[in-house]
Amino acid sequence: SLISSNFICSQEIQHTEEFFIKPESRVAQLDTSQWPLLLKNFDKLNVMTAHYTPLSSGANPLKREISDYVRSGFINLDKPSNPSSHEVVAWIRRILRVEKTGHSGTLDPKVTGCLIVCIERATRLVKSQQSAGKEYVGIVRLHNAIENEAQLARAIETLTGALFQRPPLIAAVKRQLRVRTIYESKLVEYDPERRLGIFWVSCEAGTYIRTLCVHLGLLLGVGGQMQELRRVRSGILGEKDNMVTMHDVLDAQWQYDNNKDDSYLRRVILPLEKLLTSHKRLVMKDSAVNAICYGAKIMLPGVLRYEDGIEVNQEIVVITTKGEAICLAIALMTTAVISTCDHGIVAKIKRVIMERDTYPRKWGLGPKASQKKMMIQKGLLDKHGKPNESTPDSWKKEYVDYRWVQGVWLLHSGQRGALCSEGWAGCCHLCLEHVSPAGPGAGGRSSTHQSPHPVLGMGYGALVRGIGLCTFIKQREAVAVLLILGIFSFRDASKKEAAAVPRGVSELERAPKVSIVSVLWL
């Protein structure tokens, strides 16, 4: 009776009182709006799980040891006029005493401005930086006078969108016609007395501003040429984003060598993570980091947080809980799919950035993996973990190799792209393993293409089906390998059949028996 009275009382309260969450002006407990680099607005990321074991390995990009900091950084350099980009990069390499440097896109000797110089590990991002958009401020000299400034402004705005360009004679590349996109351009100032115009242009990587100035002169009917040029932005970095000069780099290294003061060097060199702040983020558990560095798939169970707006085939950055970039990857799931799934491949690796063994190895420590290692040591499995003559029947029945099960799931779910990332060898193995019949000669036929394959140890029908499956998932290398194996096997089998024919049989009957399928593939 006491329980029932309490229940009735609570029911009355629930019906009579008004319950709602009142709006509050307080900010969230964890304000990450001022966190650096890839950890900025970390609290706004979607949470997959909050449970993981933090490891002491790794460090915040801004607090790395100075040697690691230099090897994992880049310089937003204000390139001086006259030396070539190659010379400037070589000087930086010599000043900092590093082995490898690269830059974000060649500037002509006379051109000044933003040149991103990547050092050691950051050179892995050079290709993506070279293909990023650029912005320039240039001076064009017209050969004859024009009516007014508005005419030049209209001509500059006309030359936007996709344009045909042929590299100028001075360029050290093959002079073939190409299409480059001008996103936006405008006239800043015009001097009618000297016939000089200052313009600003935002364009695709690989656009020749020198050619653009010639086209501008042709469009106006007076002729023109580029007088001066400066790059004001490369990718996401511009003139106001910690741009330094060659003298700054030299002074910073001198200060560190003589006074052991690395503060100046840390201001001149920026962490490579700064180049990736415009990418969508995927945060991984510390235990999954080293596996990715060794090329493991980026799977959902290892994901801690993920950003809104991720689309399939979009380039994303995979990071640690400390804000370090692990790799660049191509998304195979959207944000909506990630939020509704528990298992599967989130993304495929495009370029690994982090060095191996920065974090400890944490794979192969489960019960099945430990048992498998013990069986390999005892000789119950071969060195690759595959069954042999000594393998117990219980292991063969119970153990499932999830690599190939996953491949079949990808094939049936229509994700051919993820399956093709396995490579031709994986596809060969997968296709032959899952299209094979119950045994050689399945179906009761004893024809040539059903006899056991001398190399693969399976029926020729399975081989043909494997070729068809590899063709379906567009793995050309796998098709070629299986086809070559099939051709040689059919040839050998045909020779054996011909040799087994008794004497006195006609040449027609003596000819090797080759199935119509093998003839079609030949």
PDB file of N, CA and C in Angstrom, residues 180-218:
ATOM      1  N   ARG A 180      43.262  25.834 -67.147  1.00  0.00           N
ATOM      2  CA  ARG A 180      43.417  26.252 -65.757  1.00  0.00           C
ATOM      3  C   ARG A 180      42.258  27.183 -65.388  1.00  0.00           C
ATOM      4  N   THR A 181      41.848  27.137 -64.135  1.00  0.00           N
ATOM      5  CA  THR A 181      40.677  27.892 -63.685  1.00  0.00           C
ATOM      6  C   THR A 181      41.091  29.124 -62.887  1.00  0.00           C
ATOM      7  N   ILE A 182      40.541  30.268 -63.282  1.00  0.00           N
ATOM      8  CA  ILE A 182      40.693  31.508 -62.515  1.00  0.00           C
ATOM      9  C   ILE A 182      39.417  31.672 -61.688  1.00  0.00           C
ATOM     10  N   TYR A 183      39.529  31.603 -60.370  1.00  0.00           N
ATOM     11  CA  TYR A 183      38.342  31.676 -59.517  1.00  0.00           C
ATOM     12  C   TYR A 183      37.810  33.103 -59.410  1.00  0.00           C
ATOM     13  N   GLU A 184      38.710  34.051 -59.245  1.00  0.00           N
ATOM     14  CA  GLU A 184      38.297  35.445 -59.056  1.00  0.00           C
ATOM     15  C   GLU A 184      39.467  36.360 -59.399  1.00  0.00           C
ATOM     16  N   SER A 185      39.175  37.518 -59.965  1.00  0.00           N
ATOM     17  CA  SER A 185      40.231  38.495 -60.265  1.00  0.00           C
ATOM     18  C   SER A 185      39.635  39.894 -60.266  1.00  0.00           C
ATOM     19  N   LYS A 186      40.456  40.867 -59.915  1.00  0.00           N
ATOM     20  CA  LYS A 186      39.963  42.255 -59.884  1.00  0.00           C
ATOM     21  C   LYS A 186      41.131  43.222 -60.047  1.00  0.00           C
ATOM     22  N   LEU A 187      40.812  44.402 -60.555  1.00  0.00           N
ATOM     23  CA  LEU A 187      41.804  45.468 -60.721  1.00  0.00           C
ATOM     24  C   LEU A 187      41.901  46.261 -59.423  1.00  0.00           C
ATOM     25  N   VAL A 188      43.126  46.459 -58.937  1.00  0.00           N
ATOM     26  CA  VAL A 188      43.348  47.208 -57.700  1.00  0.00           C
ATOM     27  C   VAL A 188      43.620  48.679 -58.003  1.00  0.00           C
ATOM     28  N   GLU A 189      44.495  48.945 -58.987  1.00  0.00           N
ATOM     29  CA  GLU A 189      44.884  50.326 -59.292  1.00  0.00           C
ATOM     30  C   GLU A 189      45.416  50.387 -60.723  1.00  0.00           C
ATOM     31  N   TYR A 190      45.264  51.544 -61.362  1.00  0.00           N
ATOM     32  CA  TYR A 190      45.793  51.716 -62.723  1.00  0.00           C
ATOM     33  C   TYR A 190      46.430  53.097 -62.856  1.00  0.00           C
ATOM     34  N   ASP A 191      47.644  53.128 -63.441  1.00  0.00           N
ATOM     35  CA  ASP A 191      48.367  54.378 -63.701  1.00  0.00           C
ATOM     36  C   ASP A 191      48.370  54.607 -65.214  1.00  0.00           C
ATOM     37  N   PRO A 192      47.523  55.526 -65.729  1.00  0.00           N
ATOM     38  CA  PRO A 192      47.427  55.713 -67.190  1.00  0.00           C
ATOM     39  C   PRO A 192      48.693  56.305 -67.808  1.00  0.00           C
ATOM     40  N   GLU A 193      49.463  57.060 -67.029  1.00  0.00           N
ATOM     41  CA  GLU A 193      50.672  57.678 -67.585  1.00  0.00           C
ATOM     42  C   GLU A 193      51.728  56.626 -67.920  1.00  0.00           C
ATOM     43  N   ARG A 194      51.947  55.716 -66.978  1.00  0.00           N
ATOM     44  CA  ARG A 194      52.968  54.674 -67.213  1.00  0.00           C
ATOM     45  C   ARG A 194      52.354  53.393 -67.789  1.00  0.00           C
ATOM     46  N   ARG A 195      51.023  53.382 -67.929  1.00  0.00           N
ATOM     47  CA  ARG A 195      50.282  52.224 -68.470  1.00  0.00           C
ATOM     48  C   ARG A 195      50.548  50.957 -67.634  1.00  0.00           C
ATOM     49  N   LEU A 196      50.554  51.134 -66.316  1.00  0.00           N
ATOM     50  CA  LEU A 196      50.768  50.017 -65.386  1.00  0.00           C
ATOM     51  C   LEU A 196      49.495  49.770 -64.586  1.00  0.00           C
ATOM     52  N   GLY A 197      49.106  48.499 -64.487  1.00  0.00           N
ATOM     53  CA  GLY A 197      47.916  48.133 -63.720  1.00  0.00           C
ATOM     54  C   GLY A 197      48.248  47.097 -62.659  1.00  0.00           C
ATOM     55  N   ILE A 198      47.772  47.329 -61.434  1.00  0.00           N
ATOM     56  CA  ILE A 198      47.952  46.355 -60.343  1.00  0.00           C
ATOM     57  C   ILE A 198      46.663  45.544 -60.235  1.00  0.00           C
ATOM     58  N   PHE A 199      46.781  44.228 -60.233  1.00  0.00           N
ATOM     59  CA  PHE A 199      45.600  43.364 -60.161  1.00  0.00           C
ATOM     60  C   PHE A 199      45.832  42.252 -59.145  1.00  0.00           C
ATOM     61  N   TRP A 200      44.701  41.704 -58.666  1.00  0.00           N
ATOM     62  CA  TRP A 200      44.722  40.570 -57.730  1.00  0.00           C
ATOM     63  C   TRP A 200      43.980  39.411 -58.378  1.00  0.00           C
ATOM     64  N   VAL A 201      44.506  38.191 -58.211  1.00  0.00           N
ATOM     65  CA  VAL A 201      43.879  37.030 -58.841  1.00  0.00           C
ATOM     66  C   VAL A 201      43.953  35.824 -57.908  1.00  0.00           C
ATOM     67  N   SER A 202      42.850  35.087 -57.834  1.00  0.00           N
ATOM     68  CA  SER A 202      42.785  33.816 -57.109  1.00  0.00           C
ATOM     69  C   SER A 202      42.586  32.720 -58.148  1.00  0.00           C
ATOM     70  N   CYS A 203      43.487  31.735 -58.156  1.00  0.00           N
ATOM     71  CA  CYS A 203      43.487  30.783 -59.274  1.00  0.00           C
ATOM     72  C   CYS A 203      43.850  29.374 -58.821  1.00  0.00           C
ATOM     73  N   GLU A 204      43.690  28.455 -59.748  1.00  0.00           N
ATOM     74  CA  GLU A 204      44.056  27.057 -59.553  1.00  0.00           C
ATOM     75  C   GLU A 204      45.574  26.904 -59.575  1.00  0.00           C
ATOM     76  N   ALA A 205      46.078  25.863 -58.919  1.00  0.00           N
ATOM     77  CA  ALA A 205      47.511  25.588 -58.958  1.00  0.00           C
ATOM     78  C   ALA A 205      47.944  25.311 -60.396  1.00  0.00           C
ATOM     79  N   GLY A 206      49.097  25.833 -60.780  1.00  0.00           N
ATOM     80  CA  GLY A 206      49.621  25.618 -62.124  1.00  0.00           C
ATOM     81  C   GLY A 206      49.213  26.668 -63.128  1.00  0.00           C
ATOM     82  N   THR A 207      48.551  27.732 -62.663  1.00  0.00           N
ATOM     83  CA  THR A 207      48.167  28.827 -63.565  1.00  0.00           C
ATOM     84  C   THR A 207      49.366  29.740 -63.807  1.00  0.00           C
ATOM     85  N   TYR A 208      49.585  30.112 -65.067  1.00  0.00           N
ATOM     86  CA  TYR A 208      50.687  31.014 -65.414  1.00  0.00           C
ATOM     87  C   TYR A 208      50.146  32.439 -65.508  1.00  0.00           C
ATOM     88  N   ILE A 209      50.538  33.286 -64.550  1.00  0.00           N
ATOM     89  CA  ILE A 209      50.086  34.683 -64.548  1.00  0.00           C
ATOM     90  C   ILE A 209      50.738  35.442 -65.702  1.00  0.00           C
ATOM     91  N   ARG A 210      51.943  35.045 -66.079  1.00  0.00           N
ATOM     92  CA  ARG A 210      52.623  35.674 -67.221  1.00  0.00           C
ATOM     93  C   ARG A 210      51.778  35.506 -68.491  1.00  0.00           C
ATOM     94  N   THR A 211      51.252  34.298 -68.707  1.00  0.00           N
ATOM     95  CA  THR A 211      50.381  34.029 -69.860  1.00  0.00           C
ATOM     96  C   THR A 211      49.071  34.806 -69.739  1.00  0.00           C
ATOM     97  N   LEU A 212      48.556  34.921 -68.506  1.00  0.00           N
ATOM     98  CA  LEU A 212      47.320  35.672 -68.274  1.00  0.00           C
ATOM     99  C   LEU A 212      47.492  37.143 -68.673  1.00  0.00           C
ATOM    100  N   CYS A 213      48.654  37.726 -68.375  1.00  0.00           N
ATOM    101  CA  CYS A 213      48.912  39.129 -68.741  1.00  0.00           C
ATOM    102  C   CYS A 213      48.977  39.303 -70.263  1.00  0.00           C
ATOM    103  N   VAL A 214      49.561  38.328 -70.955  1.00  0.00           N
ATOM    104  CA  VAL A 214      49.611  38.374 -72.427  1.00  0.00           C
ATOM    105  C   VAL A 214      48.196  38.309 -72.995  1.00  0.00           C
ATOM    106  N   HIS A 215      47.359  37.425 -72.439  1.00  0.00           N
ATOM    107  CA  HIS A 215      45.966  37.301 -72.891  1.00  0.00           C
ATOM    108  C   HIS A 215      45.186  38.582 -72.598  1.00  0.00           C
ATOM    109  N   LEU A 216      45.510  39.231 -71.483  1.00  0.00           N
ATOM    110  CA  LEU A 216      44.851  40.489 -71.134  1.00  0.00           C
ATOM    111  C   LEU A 216      45.157  41.568 -72.177  1.00  0.00           C
ATOM    112  N   GLY A 217      46.432  41.623 -72.621  1.00  0.00           N
ATOM    113  CA  GLY A 217      46.815  42.572 -73.667  1.00  0.00           C
ATOM    114  C   GLY A 217      46.131  42.277 -74.987  1.00  0.00           C
ATOM    115  N   LEU A 218      45.986  40.992 -75.322  1.00  0.00           N
ATOM    116  CA  LEU A 218      45.298  40.606 -76.561  1.00  0.00           C
ATOM    117  C   LEU A 218      43.819  40.976 -76.502  1.00  0.00           C
TER     118      LEU A 218
END
